[in-house]
Amino acid sequence: RQLSQLLIRRSREKEINRLLKENSIIFNSTQDLLALIRRNNLGSYTYVSVNNIFNELTGMDAESIIGRDPLDVFGPEKGREIVGHNDDCLLAEVPVSYEMEIELPSGDKVFQVTLNPVRMEGETFIVASAKDISEERSNQERVEYLSFHDQLTGLYNRHYFNHSLRRLDNARNLPLSLIMID
């Protein structure tokens, strides 16, 4: 009987170790930043774990964030913003997404952040994922700039003129006059 229980126990331990290894592979293989955040109470959170890409995306040592509060990690201003989004997620009990611009040791970044509330064994957690969209944002801003400016001179173009004319053509701005000089 003891041998049978020992074999069952070893089998379960192997299965647990296999599942832990698989979860670690999944958690650390994504190109997005992942973090598990524990809610201490409303307005107070602690980072439980972060994935391997965290260091690369932020320039911050992953070990230095674990066990710390967002206010400690990201400073009072950004920390309060993060805590506010965390509170919103948990109060609404639905996933919350937002964009966040932040100055980091790795440089200025823009992240698309998604927070998911999780309740487990009487505790409340947030699973946070963040995608670096800095390059996409920069490209979008460049396209917007070029749509209103001449590429060679940098001056406003006809598209900007037409856009501004439509924007100004309302009763509040009347009478509206236009002088063109060539």
Coordinates of N, CA and C in Angstrom, one line a residue:
R1 N 0.8 -1.2 0.0 CA 0.0 0.0 0.0 C 0.9 1.3 0.0
Q2 N 1.9 1.3 0.8 CA 2.8 2.5 0.9 C 3.5 2.6 -0.5
L3 N 3.9 1.6 -1.1 CA 4.6 1.6 -2.4 C 3.6 2.2 -3.4
S4 N 2.4 1.8 -3.4 CA 1.4 2.3 -4.3 C 1.2 3.8 -4.1
Q5 N 1.1 4.3 -2.9 CA 0.9 5.7 -2.6 C 2.2 6.5 -3.0
L6 N 3.4 5.9 -2.8 CA 4.6 6.6 -3.2 C 4.7 6.7 -4.7
L7 N 4.3 5.7 -5.4 CA 4.2 5.8 -6.9 C 3.2 6.8 -7.4
I8 N 2.1 6.9 -6.8 CA 1.1 7.9 -7.1 C 1.6 9.3 -6.8
R9 N 2.2 9.5 -5.7 CA 2.8 10.7 -5.3 C 3.9 11.2 -6.3
R10 N 4.8 10.3 -6.6 CA 5.8 10.7 -7.6 C 5.2 11.0 -9.0
S11 N 4.2 10.3 -9.4 CA 3.5 10.6 -10.6 C 2.9 12.0 -10.6
R12 N 2.3 12.3 -9.5 CA 1.7 13.6 -9.4 C 2.7 14.7 -9.3
E13 N 3.8 14.5 -8.6 CA 4.9 15.4 -8.6 C 5.5 15.7 -10.0
K14 N 5.7 14.6 -10.8 CA 6.2 14.8 -12.1 C 5.2 15.6 -13.0
E15 N 3.9 15.3 -12.8 CA 2.9 16.1 -13.6 C 2.9 17.5 -13.2
I16 N 3.0 17.8 -11.9 CA 3.1 19.2 -11.4 C 4.3 19.9 -12.0
N17 N 5.5 19.2 -11.9 CA 6.7 19.8 -12.5 C 6.6 20.1 -14.0
R18 N 6.0 19.1 -14.7 CA 5.8 19.3 -16.1 C 4.9 20.5 -16.4
L19 N 3.8 20.7 -15.6 CA 2.9 21.8 -15.8 C 3.6 23.1 -15.5
L20 N 4.4 23.1 -14.4 CA 5.1 24.3 -14.0 C 6.1 24.7 -15.1
K21 N 6.8 23.8 -15.7 CA 7.7 24.0 -16.8 C 7.0 24.6 -18.0
E22 N 5.9 24.0 -18.4 CA 5.1 24.5 -19.5 C 4.6 25.9 -19.3
N23 N 4.1 26.2 -18.1 CA 3.6 27.5 -17.8 C 4.8 28.5 -17.9
S24 N 6.0 28.2 -17.4 CA 7.1 29.0 -17.5 C 7.5 29.3 -18.9
I25 N 7.5 28.3 -19.7 CA 7.8 28.4 -21.2 C 6.8 29.4 -21.8
I26 N 5.5 29.2 -21.6 CA 4.5 30.1 -22.1 C 4.7 31.5 -21.6
F27 N 4.9 31.7 -20.3 CA 5.0 33.0 -19.7 C 6.2 33.8 -20.2
N28 N 7.3 33.1 -20.5 CA 8.5 33.7 -20.9 C 8.8 33.7 -22.4
S29 N 7.9 33.2 -23.2 CA 8.2 33.1 -24.6 C 7.5 34.2 -25.4
T30 N 6.6 34.9 -24.8 CA 5.9 36.0 -25.6 C 6.8 37.2 -25.8
Q31 N 6.5 38.0 -26.8 CA 7.3 39.2 -27.0 C 6.6 40.4 -26.3
D32 N 5.5 40.2 -25.7 CA 4.9 41.2 -24.9 C 5.3 41.1 -23.4
L33 N 5.3 42.2 -22.8 CA 5.6 42.3 -21.4 C 4.4 41.6 -20.6
L34 N 4.7 40.7 -19.7 CA 3.6 40.1 -18.9 C 4.0 40.3 -17.4
A35 N 3.0 40.7 -16.6 CA 3.2 40.8 -15.2 C 2.0 40.3 -14.4
L36 N 2.3 39.7 -13.3 CA 1.3 39.2 -12.3 C 1.3 40.2 -11.2
I37 N 0.2 40.8 -10.9 CA 0.1 41.9 -9.9 C -0.9 41.5 -8.8
R38 N -0.5 41.5 -7.5 CA -1.4 41.1 -6.4 C -2.0 42.4 -5.9
R39 N -3.3 42.4 -5.6 CA -4.0 43.5 -5.0 C -3.8 43.3 -3.5
N40 N -3.2 44.3 -2.8 CA -3.1 44.2 -1.3 C -4.4 44.8 -0.8
N41 N -4.9 45.9 -1.2 CA -6.2 46.5 -1.0 C -6.4 47.5 -2.1
L42 N -7.5 48.2 -2.2 CA -7.8 49.1 -3.2 C -6.8 50.2 -3.2
G43 N -6.1 50.4 -4.3 CA -5.0 51.5 -4.3 C -3.6 51.0 -3.9
S44 N -3.5 49.7 -3.6 CA -2.2 49.2 -3.2 C -2.0 47.8 -3.9
Y45 N -0.9 47.8 -4.7 CA -0.6 46.6 -5.5 C 0.9 46.2 -5.3
T46 N 1.2 44.9 -5.5 CA 2.5 44.4 -5.5 C 2.8 43.6 -6.7
Y47 N 3.9 43.8 -7.4 CA 4.3 42.9 -8.5 C 4.8 41.6 -8.0
V48 N 4.1 40.5 -8.4 CA 4.5 39.1 -8.0 C 5.5 38.5 -8.9
S49 N 5.3 38.7 -10.2 CA 6.3 38.2 -11.2 C 6.2 38.9 -12.5
V50 N 7.2 38.9 -13.3 CA 7.3 39.5 -14.6 C 8.0 38.6 -15.5
N51 N 7.7 38.6 -16.8 CA 8.4 37.7 -17.7 C 9.8 38.2 -18.1
N52 N 10.5 37.4 -18.9 CA 11.9 37.7 -19.3 C 12.0 38.9 -20.2
I53 N 11.0 39.2 -21.0 CA 11.1 40.3 -21.9 C 10.9 41.7 -21.2
F54 N 10.5 41.6 -20.0 CA 10.3 42.9 -19.2 C 11.6 43.7 -19.2
N55 N 12.8 43.0 -18.9 CA 14.0 43.7 -18.8 C 14.4 44.4 -20.1
E56 N 14.2 43.7 -21.2 CA 14.5 44.2 -22.6 C 13.6 45.4 -22.9
L57 N 12.3 45.3 -22.6 CA 11.4 46.4 -23.0 C 11.6 47.6 -22.1
T58 N 11.9 47.4 -20.9 CA 11.9 48.6 -19.9 C 13.3 49.0 -19.6
G59 N 14.3 48.1 -19.7 CA 15.6 48.5 -19.2 C 15.7 48.4 -17.7
M60 N 14.7 47.8 -17.1 CA 14.7 47.6 -15.6 C 14.9 46.1 -15.3
D61 N 15.7 45.9 -14.3 CA 15.9 44.5 -13.8 C 14.7 43.9 -13.3
A62 N 14.2 42.8 -13.8 CA 13.0 42.2 -13.4 C 13.0 41.8 -11.9
E63 N 14.1 41.5 -11.3 CA 14.2 41.1 -9.9 C 14.0 42.3 -9.0
S64 N 14.3 43.5 -9.6 CA 14.1 44.7 -8.7 C 12.7 45.2 -8.7
I65 N 11.8 44.7 -9.5 CA 10.4 45.1 -9.5 C 9.5 44.2 -8.6
I66 N 9.9 42.9 -8.5 CA 9.1 41.9 -7.7 C 9.1 42.3 -6.3
G67 N 7.8 42.3 -5.7 CA 7.6 42.7 -4.3 C 7.4 44.2 -4.1
R68 N 7.5 45.0 -5.2 CA 7.4 46.4 -5.1 C 6.0 46.9 -5.6
D69 N 5.7 48.1 -5.3 CA 4.5 48.8 -5.6 C 4.7 49.6 -6.9
P70 N 3.7 49.8 -7.8 CA 3.9 50.7 -9.0 C 4.4 52.1 -8.7
L71 N 4.0 52.6 -7.5 CA 4.6 54.0 -7.2 C 6.1 53.9 -6.9
D72 N 6.6 52.9 -6.4 CA 8.0 52.7 -6.2 C 8.7 52.5 -7.5
V73 N 8.1 51.7 -8.3 CA 8.8 51.3 -9.6 C 8.8 52.4 -10.6
F74 N 7.7 53.0 -10.8 CA 7.5 54.0 -11.9 C 7.4 55.4 -11.5
G75 N 7.6 55.7 -10.2 CA 7.5 57.1 -9.7 C 6.1 57.4 -9.4
P76 N 5.9 58.6 -8.6 CA 4.6 58.9 -8.1 C 3.5 59.2 -9.2
E77 N 3.9 59.9 -10.3 CA 3.0 60.3 -11.3 C 2.5 59.1 -12.1
K78 N 3.4 58.4 -12.7 CA 3.0 57.2 -13.5 C 2.5 56.1 -12.6
G79 N 3.0 56.0 -11.4 CA 2.6 55.0 -10.5 C 1.1 55.2 -10.1
R80 N 0.7 56.5 -9.9 CA -0.7 56.7 -9.6 C -1.6 56.4 -10.8
E81 N -1.1 56.7 -12.0 CA -1.9 56.4 -13.2 C -2.1 54.9 -13.3
I82 N -1.0 54.1 -13.1 CA -1.1 52.7 -13.2 C -2.1 52.1 -12.1
V83 N -1.9 52.6 -10.9 CA -2.8 52.2 -9.8 C -4.3 52.5 -10.1
G84 N -4.5 53.7 -10.7 CA -5.9 54.1 -11.1 C -6.5 53.1 -12.1
H85 N -5.7 52.7 -13.1 CA -6.1 51.7 -14.1 C -6.4 50.4 -13.4
N86 N -5.5 50.0 -12.5 CA -5.7 48.7 -11.8 C -7.0 48.7 -11.0
D87 N -7.2 49.9 -10.3 CA -8.5 50.0 -9.5 C -9.7 49.9 -10.5
D88 N -9.6 50.6 -11.6 CA -10.7 50.5 -12.6 C -11.0 49.1 -13.0
C89 N -10.0 48.4 -13.3 CA -10.1 47.0 -13.8 C -10.8 46.1 -12.7
L90 N -10.3 46.3 -11.5 CA -10.9 45.4 -10.4 C -12.3 45.8 -10.0
L91 N -12.6 47.1 -10.0 CA -13.9 47.6 -9.6 C -14.9 47.2 -10.7
A92 N -14.6 47.3 -12.0 CA -15.5 46.9 -13.1 C -15.5 45.4 -13.3
E93 N -14.5 44.7 -12.8 CA -14.4 43.2 -13.0 C -14.4 42.8 -14.4
V94 N -13.8 43.6 -15.3 CA -13.7 43.3 -16.7 C -12.3 43.7 -17.2
P95 N -11.8 43.2 -18.3 CA -10.5 43.6 -18.8 C -10.5 45.1 -19.2
V96 N -9.4 45.8 -18.9 CA -9.3 47.2 -19.2 C -8.1 47.4 -20.1
S97 N -8.2 48.2 -21.2 CA -7.1 48.4 -22.1 C -6.8 50.0 -22.1
Y98 N -5.6 50.3 -22.2 CA -5.2 51.7 -22.4 C -3.8 51.9 -22.9
E99 N -3.5 53.1 -23.4 CA -2.2 53.4 -23.9 C -1.5 54.2 -22.9
M100 N -0.2 53.9 -22.7 CA 0.6 54.6 -21.7 C 2.0 55.0 -22.3
E101 N 2.2 56.3 -22.2 CA 3.5 56.8 -22.6 C 4.4 56.9 -21.3
I102 N 5.6 56.4 -21.4 CA 6.4 56.4 -20.2 C 7.9 56.5 -20.5
E103 N 8.6 57.3 -19.6 CA 10.1 57.4 -19.7 C 10.7 56.2 -18.9
L104 N 11.5 55.4 -19.6 CA 12.1 54.3 -18.9 C 13.6 54.3 -19.1
P105 N 14.4 53.6 -18.4 CA 15.8 53.5 -18.6 C 16.2 53.1 -20.1
S106 N 15.3 52.3 -20.7 CA 15.6 51.9 -22.1 C 15.1 53.0 -23.1
G107 N 14.6 54.1 -22.6 CA 14.1 55.2 -23.5 C 12.6 55.4 -23.3
D108 N 12.1 56.5 -24.0 CA 10.7 56.7 -24.0 C 10.0 55.7 -24.8
K109 N 8.9 55.2 -24.2 CA 8.1 54.1 -24.9 C 6.6 54.4 -24.8
V110 N 5.9 53.8 -25.7 CA 4.4 53.8 -25.7 C 4.0 52.4 -25.6
F111 N 3.2 52.0 -24.7 CA 2.7 50.7 -24.5 C 1.2 50.6 -24.6
Q112 N 0.7 49.6 -25.3 CA -0.7 49.2 -25.3 C -0.9 48.2 -24.2
V113 N -1.5 48.6 -23.1 CA -1.6 47.8 -21.9 C -3.0 47.2 -21.8
T114 N -3.1 45.9 -21.4 CA -4.4 45.2 -21.1 C -4.3 44.6 -19.7
L115 N -5.3 44.9 -18.9 CA -5.3 44.4 -17.6 C -6.5 43.4 -17.5
N116 N -6.2 42.2 -16.9 CA -7.3 41.2 -16.7 C -7.4 40.9 -15.2
P117 N -8.6 41.0 -14.6 CA -8.8 40.7 -13.2 C -8.9 39.2 -13.0
V118 N -8.2 38.7 -12.0 CA -8.2 37.3 -11.7 C -8.4 37.1 -10.2
R119 N -9.4 36.2 -9.8 CA -9.5 35.9 -8.4 C -9.1 34.4 -8.2
M120 N -8.3 34.2 -7.3 CA -7.7 32.8 -7.1 C -7.5 32.6 -5.6
E121 N -8.1 31.5 -5.1 CA -7.8 31.1 -3.7 C -8.0 32.3 -2.7
G122 N -9.1 33.1 -2.9 CA -9.3 34.2 -2.0 C -8.5 35.4 -2.2
E123 N -7.6 35.4 -3.1 CA -6.8 36.6 -3.4 C -7.2 37.2 -4.8
T124 N -6.9 38.5 -5.0 CA -7.2 39.1 -6.2 C -5.9 39.5 -6.9
F125 N -5.9 39.2 -8.2 CA -4.7 39.5 -9.0 C -5.1 40.2 -10.2
I126 N -4.1 40.8 -10.9 CA -4.3 41.4 -12.2 C -3.2 40.8 -13.1
V127 N -3.6 40.2 -14.2 CA -2.6 39.8 -15.2 C -2.5 41.0 -16.2
A128 N -1.3 41.6 -16.3 CA -1.1 42.7 -17.1 C -0.2 42.3 -18.3
S129 N -0.7 42.7 -19.5 CA 0.2 42.5 -20.7 C 0.4 43.8 -21.4
A130 N 1.5 44.1 -21.9 CA 1.8 45.3 -22.5 C 2.6 45.1 -23.8
K131 N 2.2 45.7 -24.8 CA 2.8 45.6 -26.1 C 3.5 47.0 -26.4
D132 N 4.7 46.9 -26.8 CA 5.5 48.1 -27.2 C 5.0 48.6 -28.5
I133 N 4.3 49.7 -28.6 CA 3.7 50.3 -29.8 C 4.4 51.6 -30.2
S134 N 5.6 51.8 -29.6 CA 6.4 53.0 -29.9 C 6.6 53.3 -31.4
E135 N 7.1 52.3 -32.1 CA 7.4 52.4 -33.5 C 6.1 52.7 -34.3
E136 N 5.0 52.0 -34.0 CA 3.8 52.2 -34.7 C 3.3 53.6 -34.4
R137 N 3.4 54.1 -33.2 CA 3.0 55.5 -32.9 C 3.8 56.5 -33.6
S138 N 5.1 56.3 -33.7 CA 6.0 57.2 -34.4 C 5.7 57.2 -35.9
N139 N 5.4 56.0 -36.5 CA 5.0 56.0 -37.9 C 3.7 56.7 -38.1
Q140 N 2.8 56.5 -37.2 CA 1.5 57.2 -37.4 C 1.6 58.7 -37.3
E141 N 2.4 59.2 -36.4 CA 2.7 60.6 -36.3 C 3.4 61.1 -37.5
R142 N 4.3 60.3 -38.1 CA 5.0 60.8 -39.3 C 4.0 60.8 -40.5
V143 N 3.1 59.9 -40.6 CA 2.1 59.9 -41.7 C 1.2 61.1 -41.5
E144 N 0.8 61.4 -40.3 CA -0.1 62.5 -40.0 C 0.6 63.8 -40.4
Y145 N 1.9 63.9 -40.0 CA 2.7 65.1 -40.3 C 2.8 65.3 -41.8
L146 N 3.1 64.2 -42.5 CA 3.2 64.3 -44.0 C 1.9 64.6 -44.7
S147 N 0.8 64.2 -44.1 CA -0.5 64.5 -44.8 C -0.8 65.9 -44.7
F148 N -0.2 66.7 -43.8 CA -0.5 68.1 -43.7 C 0.7 69.0 -44.1
H149 N 1.8 68.5 -44.4 CA 3.0 69.3 -44.7 C 3.7 68.8 -46.0
D150 N 4.3 69.8 -46.7 CA 5.0 69.5 -47.9 C 6.3 68.8 -47.4
Q151 N 6.6 67.7 -48.1 CA 7.7 66.8 -47.7 C 9.1 67.6 -47.9
L152 N 9.2 68.4 -48.9 CA 10.4 69.1 -49.2 C 10.6 70.3 -48.3
T153 N 9.6 71.2 -48.2 CA 9.8 72.4 -47.4 C 9.3 72.4 -46.0
G154 N 8.4 71.4 -45.7 CA 7.9 71.3 -44.3 C 6.8 72.3 -44.1
L155 N 6.4 73.1 -45.1 CA 5.3 74.0 -45.0 C 4.0 73.3 -45.1
Y156 N 2.9 73.9 -44.5 CA 1.6 73.3 -44.7 C 1.2 73.2 -46.1
N157 N 0.5 72.1 -46.5 CA 0.1 71.9 -47.9 C -1.4 72.2 -48.1
R158 N -1.9 71.9 -49.3 CA -3.2 72.1 -49.7 C -4.2 71.3 -48.8
H159 N -3.9 70.1 -48.5 CA -4.7 69.2 -47.7 C -5.0 69.9 -46.3
Y160 N -3.9 70.5 -45.7 CA -4.1 71.2 -44.5 C -5.0 72.4 -44.6
F161 N -4.8 73.1 -45.7 CA -5.6 74.3 -46.0 C -7.1 73.9 -46.1
N162 N -7.4 72.9 -46.9 CA -8.8 72.5 -47.0 C -9.3 72.0 -45.7
H163 N -8.6 71.3 -44.9 CA -9.0 70.8 -43.6 C -9.3 72.0 -42.7
S164 N -8.4 73.0 -42.7 CA -8.6 74.2 -41.8 C -9.7 75.0 -42.3
L165 N -10.0 75.1 -43.5 CA -11.1 75.9 -44.1 C -12.4 75.2 -43.6
R166 N -12.5 73.9 -43.7 CA -13.7 73.2 -43.3 C -13.9 73.4 -41.7
R167 N -12.8 73.3 -41.0 CA -12.9 73.5 -39.5 C -13.3 74.9 -39.2
L168 N -12.9 75.9 -39.9 CA -13.2 77.3 -39.6 C -14.5 77.8 -40.1
D169 N -15.1 77.1 -41.1 CA -16.3 77.5 -41.8 C -17.5 77.1 -40.9
N170 N -17.8 78.0 -39.9 CA -19.0 77.8 -39.1 C -19.5 79.1 -38.6
A171 N -20.7 79.2 -38.1 CA -21.3 80.5 -37.7 C -20.5 81.2 -36.7
R172 N -19.8 80.6 -35.8 CA -19.0 81.3 -34.8 C -17.9 82.1 -35.3
N173 N -17.3 81.7 -36.5 CA -16.2 82.4 -37.1 C -16.6 83.4 -38.2
L174 N -17.9 83.6 -38.4 CA -18.4 84.5 -39.5 C -18.3 85.9 -39.0
P175 N -18.0 86.9 -39.8 CA -17.6 86.7 -41.2 C -16.2 86.2 -41.4
L176 N -16.0 85.3 -42.4 CA -14.7 84.7 -42.6 C -14.2 85.2 -43.9
S177 N -13.0 85.8 -43.9 CA -12.4 86.3 -45.2 C -11.1 85.5 -45.5
L178 N -10.8 85.5 -46.7 CA -9.6 84.7 -47.1 C -8.9 85.6 -48.1
I179 N -7.6 85.8 -47.9 CA -6.7 86.5 -48.8 C -5.7 85.6 -49.3
M180 N -5.6 85.5 -50.6 CA -4.5 84.6 -51.2 C -3.5 85.4 -52.0
I181 N -2.3 85.2 -51.7 CA -1.2 85.9 -52.3 C -0.3 84.9 -53.0
D182 N 0.0 85.1 -54.3 CA 0.9 84.2 -55.0 C 2.2 84.9 -55.3

